[in-house]
Coordinates of C-alpha atoms and ligand atoms in Angstrom, one line a residue:
M18 CA -5.1 54.1 67.5
T19 CA -2.6 56.0 66.5
Q20 CA -2.2 59.7 67.9
A21 CA -4.1 62.1 65.1
P22 CA -0.8 64.0 63.9
D23 CA -2.1 67.4 65.3
M24 CA 0.3 67.1 68.5
W25 CA 3.3 66.2 66.8
N26 CA 2.8 69.1 64.3
S27 CA 2.1 71.2 66.9
A28 CA 5.5 70.9 68.8
Y29 CA 7.5 71.6 65.5
D30 CA 4.9 75.1 64.4
N31 CA 5.5 76.0 67.9
D32 CA 8.6 74.9 68.0
T33 CA 8.4 73.8 71.6
A34 CA 9.2 69.9 71.4
P35 CA 11.8 69.4 73.9
W36 CA 13.8 66.2 71.9
I37 CA 14.9 68.4 69.2
I38 CA 18.5 69.6 70.5
G39 CA 20.4 69.7 66.8
E40 CA 21.7 67.3 67.0
P41 CA 22.2 63.3 66.5
Q42 CA 21.6 61.7 69.9
P43 CA 25.3 60.0 71.1
A44 CA 23.3 56.5 71.9
I45 CA 23.4 56.9 68.1
L46 CA 26.3 57.8 66.5
A47 CA 27.9 55.0 69.1
L48 CA 25.7 52.2 67.1
E49 CA 27.1 53.2 63.7
R50 CA 30.7 54.0 65.6
A51 CA 30.6 50.1 66.9
G52 CA 29.4 48.7 62.6
R53 CA 26.1 48.3 63.9
I54 CA 24.1 50.3 61.6
R55 CA 24.5 48.7 58.0
G56 CA 22.3 48.4 55.4
R57 CA 18.8 49.9 54.0
I58 CA 17.9 52.1 56.7
L59 CA 14.9 52.8 58.7
D60 CA 14.7 56.1 61.2
P61 CA 11.5 55.9 61.8
G62 CA 9.4 58.7 63.9
A63 CA 12.4 60.5 62.6
G64 CA 11.0 64.1 63.8
A65 CA 14.0 66.7 63.2
G66 CA 15.8 64.5 61.4
E67 CA 19.5 64.6 62.3
H68 CA 19.6 60.8 62.4
T69 CA 18.4 61.1 59.1
I70 CA 20.8 63.8 58.4
A71 CA 24.0 62.8 60.0
L72 CA 24.3 59.1 58.3
T73 CA 22.3 60.4 54.9
A74 CA 26.2 62.6 55.1
A75 CA 27.7 60.2 56.7
G76 CA 27.2 57.3 53.4
Y77 CA 24.7 55.4 54.8
D78 CA 21.1 54.7 52.8
I79 CA 18.4 55.9 55.1
R80 CA 15.3 56.9 54.5
G81 CA 14.0 59.2 57.7
V82 CA 9.8 59.1 58.2
D83 CA 7.4 61.0 60.5
L84 CA 3.1 61.2 61.4
S85 CA 3.6 64.9 61.1
P86 CA 3.8 67.3 58.0
S87 CA 5.1 69.9 60.2
A88 CA 8.3 67.1 61.6
V89 CA 8.2 66.5 57.9
A90 CA 8.9 70.0 56.5
Y91 CA 11.4 70.7 59.3
A92 CA 13.3 67.4 58.9
R93 CA 13.6 69.1 55.4
R94 CA 14.4 72.7 56.2
N95 CA 17.2 71.4 58.9
A96 CA 18.8 68.9 56.6
T97 CA 18.8 72.2 53.9
A98 CA 20.7 74.2 56.6
K99 CA 23.0 71.7 57.8
G100 CA 24.1 70.6 54.0
V101 CA 22.4 67.8 53.7
P102 CA 19.5 68.2 50.7
G103 CA 20.0 64.2 49.7
A104 CA 18.8 63.3 53.0
R105 CA 15.6 61.7 52.2
F106 CA 11.8 62.2 54.4
E107 CA 8.8 61.6 54.3
V108 CA 5.0 61.3 55.6
A109 CA 4.0 58.2 57.2
D110 CA 2.1 56.3 60.0
M111 CA 4.7 53.4 61.8
V112 CA 1.4 52.3 63.9
A113 CA -0.9 52.0 59.8
L114 CA 2.2 50.6 58.7
A115 CA 1.4 46.9 60.0
D116 CA -1.8 46.1 58.7
S117 CA -2.0 48.1 55.6
P118 CA -3.0 46.8 52.4
D119 CA 0.3 47.6 50.1
N120 CA 3.7 48.7 52.4
P121 CA 5.3 51.6 50.1
L122 CA 8.3 51.8 51.5
G123 CA 9.8 48.4 51.6
T124 CA 11.8 47.2 53.7
F125 CA 15.2 47.5 55.9
D126 CA 17.7 45.8 57.3
T127 CA 18.5 48.5 60.0
I128 CA 15.8 50.2 62.4
V129 CA 17.0 52.5 64.5
D130 CA 14.2 54.2 66.6
S131 CA 15.1 57.2 68.5
A132 CA 12.3 58.4 70.7
L133 CA 9.7 57.1 69.1
F134 CA 8.7 52.9 71.2
H135 CA 8.0 54.7 73.9
V136 CA 5.0 57.1 73.2
F137 CA 2.2 54.3 72.0
S138 CA 1.0 54.4 75.7
D139 CA -1.7 52.0 74.8
D140 CA -0.7 48.7 74.0
E141 CA -3.2 48.2 70.2
A142 CA -0.4 50.6 69.0
R143 CA 2.7 49.4 71.2
T144 CA 1.6 46.2 69.2
A145 CA 0.9 47.3 66.2
Y146 CA 3.4 49.2 65.8
V147 CA 5.7 46.0 66.1
R148 CA 3.7 43.8 64.2
A149 CA 5.2 47.0 61.4
L150 CA 9.3 46.9 62.3
H151 CA 8.3 43.5 61.9
R152 CA 6.7 43.1 58.3
L153 CA 9.8 46.0 57.1
C154 CA 12.7 44.2 58.7
E155 CA 14.5 42.3 56.8
P156 CA 14.8 38.7 57.7
G157 CA 17.9 38.7 60.3
G158 CA 17.9 42.3 60.1
C159 CA 18.5 44.6 63.5
V160 CA 16.0 47.3 65.3
H161 CA 17.8 48.8 66.9
I162 CA 14.8 51.1 70.2
L163 CA 15.9 54.3 72.2
A164 CA 13.8 54.9 74.9
L165 CA 13.8 57.1 77.9
S166 CA 13.2 55.1 81.7
D167 CA 11.6 54.9 83.8
A168 CA 14.8 53.8 86.0
E169 CA 14.8 57.7 87.6
P170 CA 13.5 60.2 86.6
G171 CA 13.1 61.5 83.7
F172 CA 10.5 64.1 81.4
G173 CA 8.0 62.3 78.6
P174 CA 6.5 59.1 78.8
R175 CA 9.3 56.5 79.8
I176 CA 8.9 52.4 80.1
G177 CA 10.7 49.9 81.9
A178 CA 12.4 47.5 80.5
D179 CA 9.7 44.7 80.4
L180 CA 7.7 46.6 78.7
L181 CA 10.6 46.0 75.6
R182 CA 11.6 42.4 76.5
D183 CA 7.3 41.5 76.4
S184 CA 7.4 43.8 73.0
F185 CA 9.6 41.0 71.5
A186 CA 9.3 37.8 73.4
G187 CA 7.3 36.7 70.7
P188 CA 7.9 34.4 67.3
G189 CA 9.9 36.8 64.8
W190 CA 12.5 38.0 67.1
E191 CA 15.9 37.7 69.2
L192 CA 15.3 40.7 72.0
E193 CA 19.7 40.0 72.0
D194 CA 20.8 43.4 73.6
L195 CA 19.1 45.3 76.0
R196 CA 21.3 48.1 78.8
P197 CA 20.9 51.4 80.4
D198 CA 22.1 54.5 78.1
H199 CA 20.6 58.4 77.9
Y200 CA 18.9 60.6 75.7
Y201 CA 19.5 64.1 75.3
G202 CA 16.4 66.9 75.8
R203 CA 15.7 70.3 76.3
V204 CA 14.5 72.7 78.1
T205 CA 10.6 73.7 76.5
E206 CA 7.5 74.6 78.4
A207 CA 6.3 71.6 77.2
N208 CA 8.8 69.5 79.5
A209 CA 9.6 72.9 82.1
D210 CA 7.3 70.7 84.6
Q211 CA 8.4 67.8 84.8
L212 CA 12.8 68.4 84.9
G213 CA 12.6 68.5 88.8
D214 CA 16.1 67.9 90.0
L215 CA 17.1 67.3 87.3
T216 CA 20.5 69.1 85.8
V217 CA 20.5 71.6 82.9
D218 CA 23.8 71.4 81.1
A219 CA 26.0 75.1 79.8
T220 CA 23.9 74.2 76.7
G221 CA 20.4 74.0 77.7
K222 CA 20.5 70.1 77.2
V223 CA 19.0 67.9 80.0
K224 CA 20.2 64.4 80.0
V225 CA 17.3 61.2 81.4
V226 CA 17.9 57.2 81.4
A227 CA 16.9 55.3 78.5
W228 CA 17.4 51.9 77.8
L229 CA 19.7 50.8 74.9
A230 CA 17.4 47.3 72.8
R231 CA 19.2 45.7 70.2
I232 CA 16.7 43.2 68.2
R233 CA 17.3 40.6 65.6
R234 CA 14.2 39.3 63.2
T235 CA 14.8 36.0 62.9
G236 CA 12.2 34.7 60.2
Ligands
SAM330 C1 9.4 61.8 70.8 S1 9.8 62.2 68.9 C2 11.7 62.0 68.6 C3 12.3 62.8 67.3 C4 13.4 61.6 66.8 N1 12.8 60.4 66.7 C5 14.5 62.3 68.2 O1 15.2 61.4 68.9 O2 15.0 63.2 68.1 C6 8.9 61.4 68.5 C7 8.3 61.3 67.0 O3 7.8 60.3 66.2 C8 6.9 60.3 65.9 N2 5.1 59.8 65.7 C9 4.7 59.8 67.1 N3 3.9 58.4 66.7 C10 4.0 58.1 64.9 C11 4.0 57.0 64.2 N4 3.1 56.3 64.6 N5 4.2 56.7 63.0 C12 5.9 57.4 62.5 N6 6.5 59.0 63.9 C13 5.2 60.0 64.0 C14 6.4 62.0 66.4 O4 6.0 63.2 65.3 C15 7.6 62.5 66.3 O5 8.3 63.4 65.7

């Protein structure tokens, strides 16, 4: 079962989302510099839209989708403010897309998941999400997942590497790479009590450990 959008809407409507840092994640920009992003691109759980905005501005064919109408409204405002009004966003539930009769999004050569996979804490939603990724990713295409890691203290939902390995162990996938990386968040009322010894930098950002996985759809 997917989570209702209300909780996510409230994070955007009240500006309490710890993941809104006003810029793309460096790990995603590094993927682009490494030539790992190509063709038609999907940004599932696009949130404030930083990755869709940056990649649209760089000339990529990318679409950002989010379960939360407030996130999509935020991302559209953000794109306009950043001078990229052509960045495309729409409301879509990635979990529901696993088994819906129609697939209104089409298929993609590259899917760039920044901090969505780790939010699916129940097995049913997570396996449905992986099925949706398989449906939406072209054979031979790639899914990149940047997910918060439980290897060190951090905030928010965090996962072990085995969850990524196990989730993509089935037929139709090959886990090509899985390595430690970082995700940047900010301090808000939503995570202030989870920070412990984490360092807040001069710009208010907090760097936490994350996994970066590259998964190929093989069939
Ligand atoms: C932790 S935020 C990450 C946002 C952004 N990708 C980033 O890294 O800043 C997770 C986002 O996924 C969205 N989300 C949660 N469940 C979803 C689902 N089933 N389908 C699509 N988006 C979903 C939330 O609304 C939220 O915007």
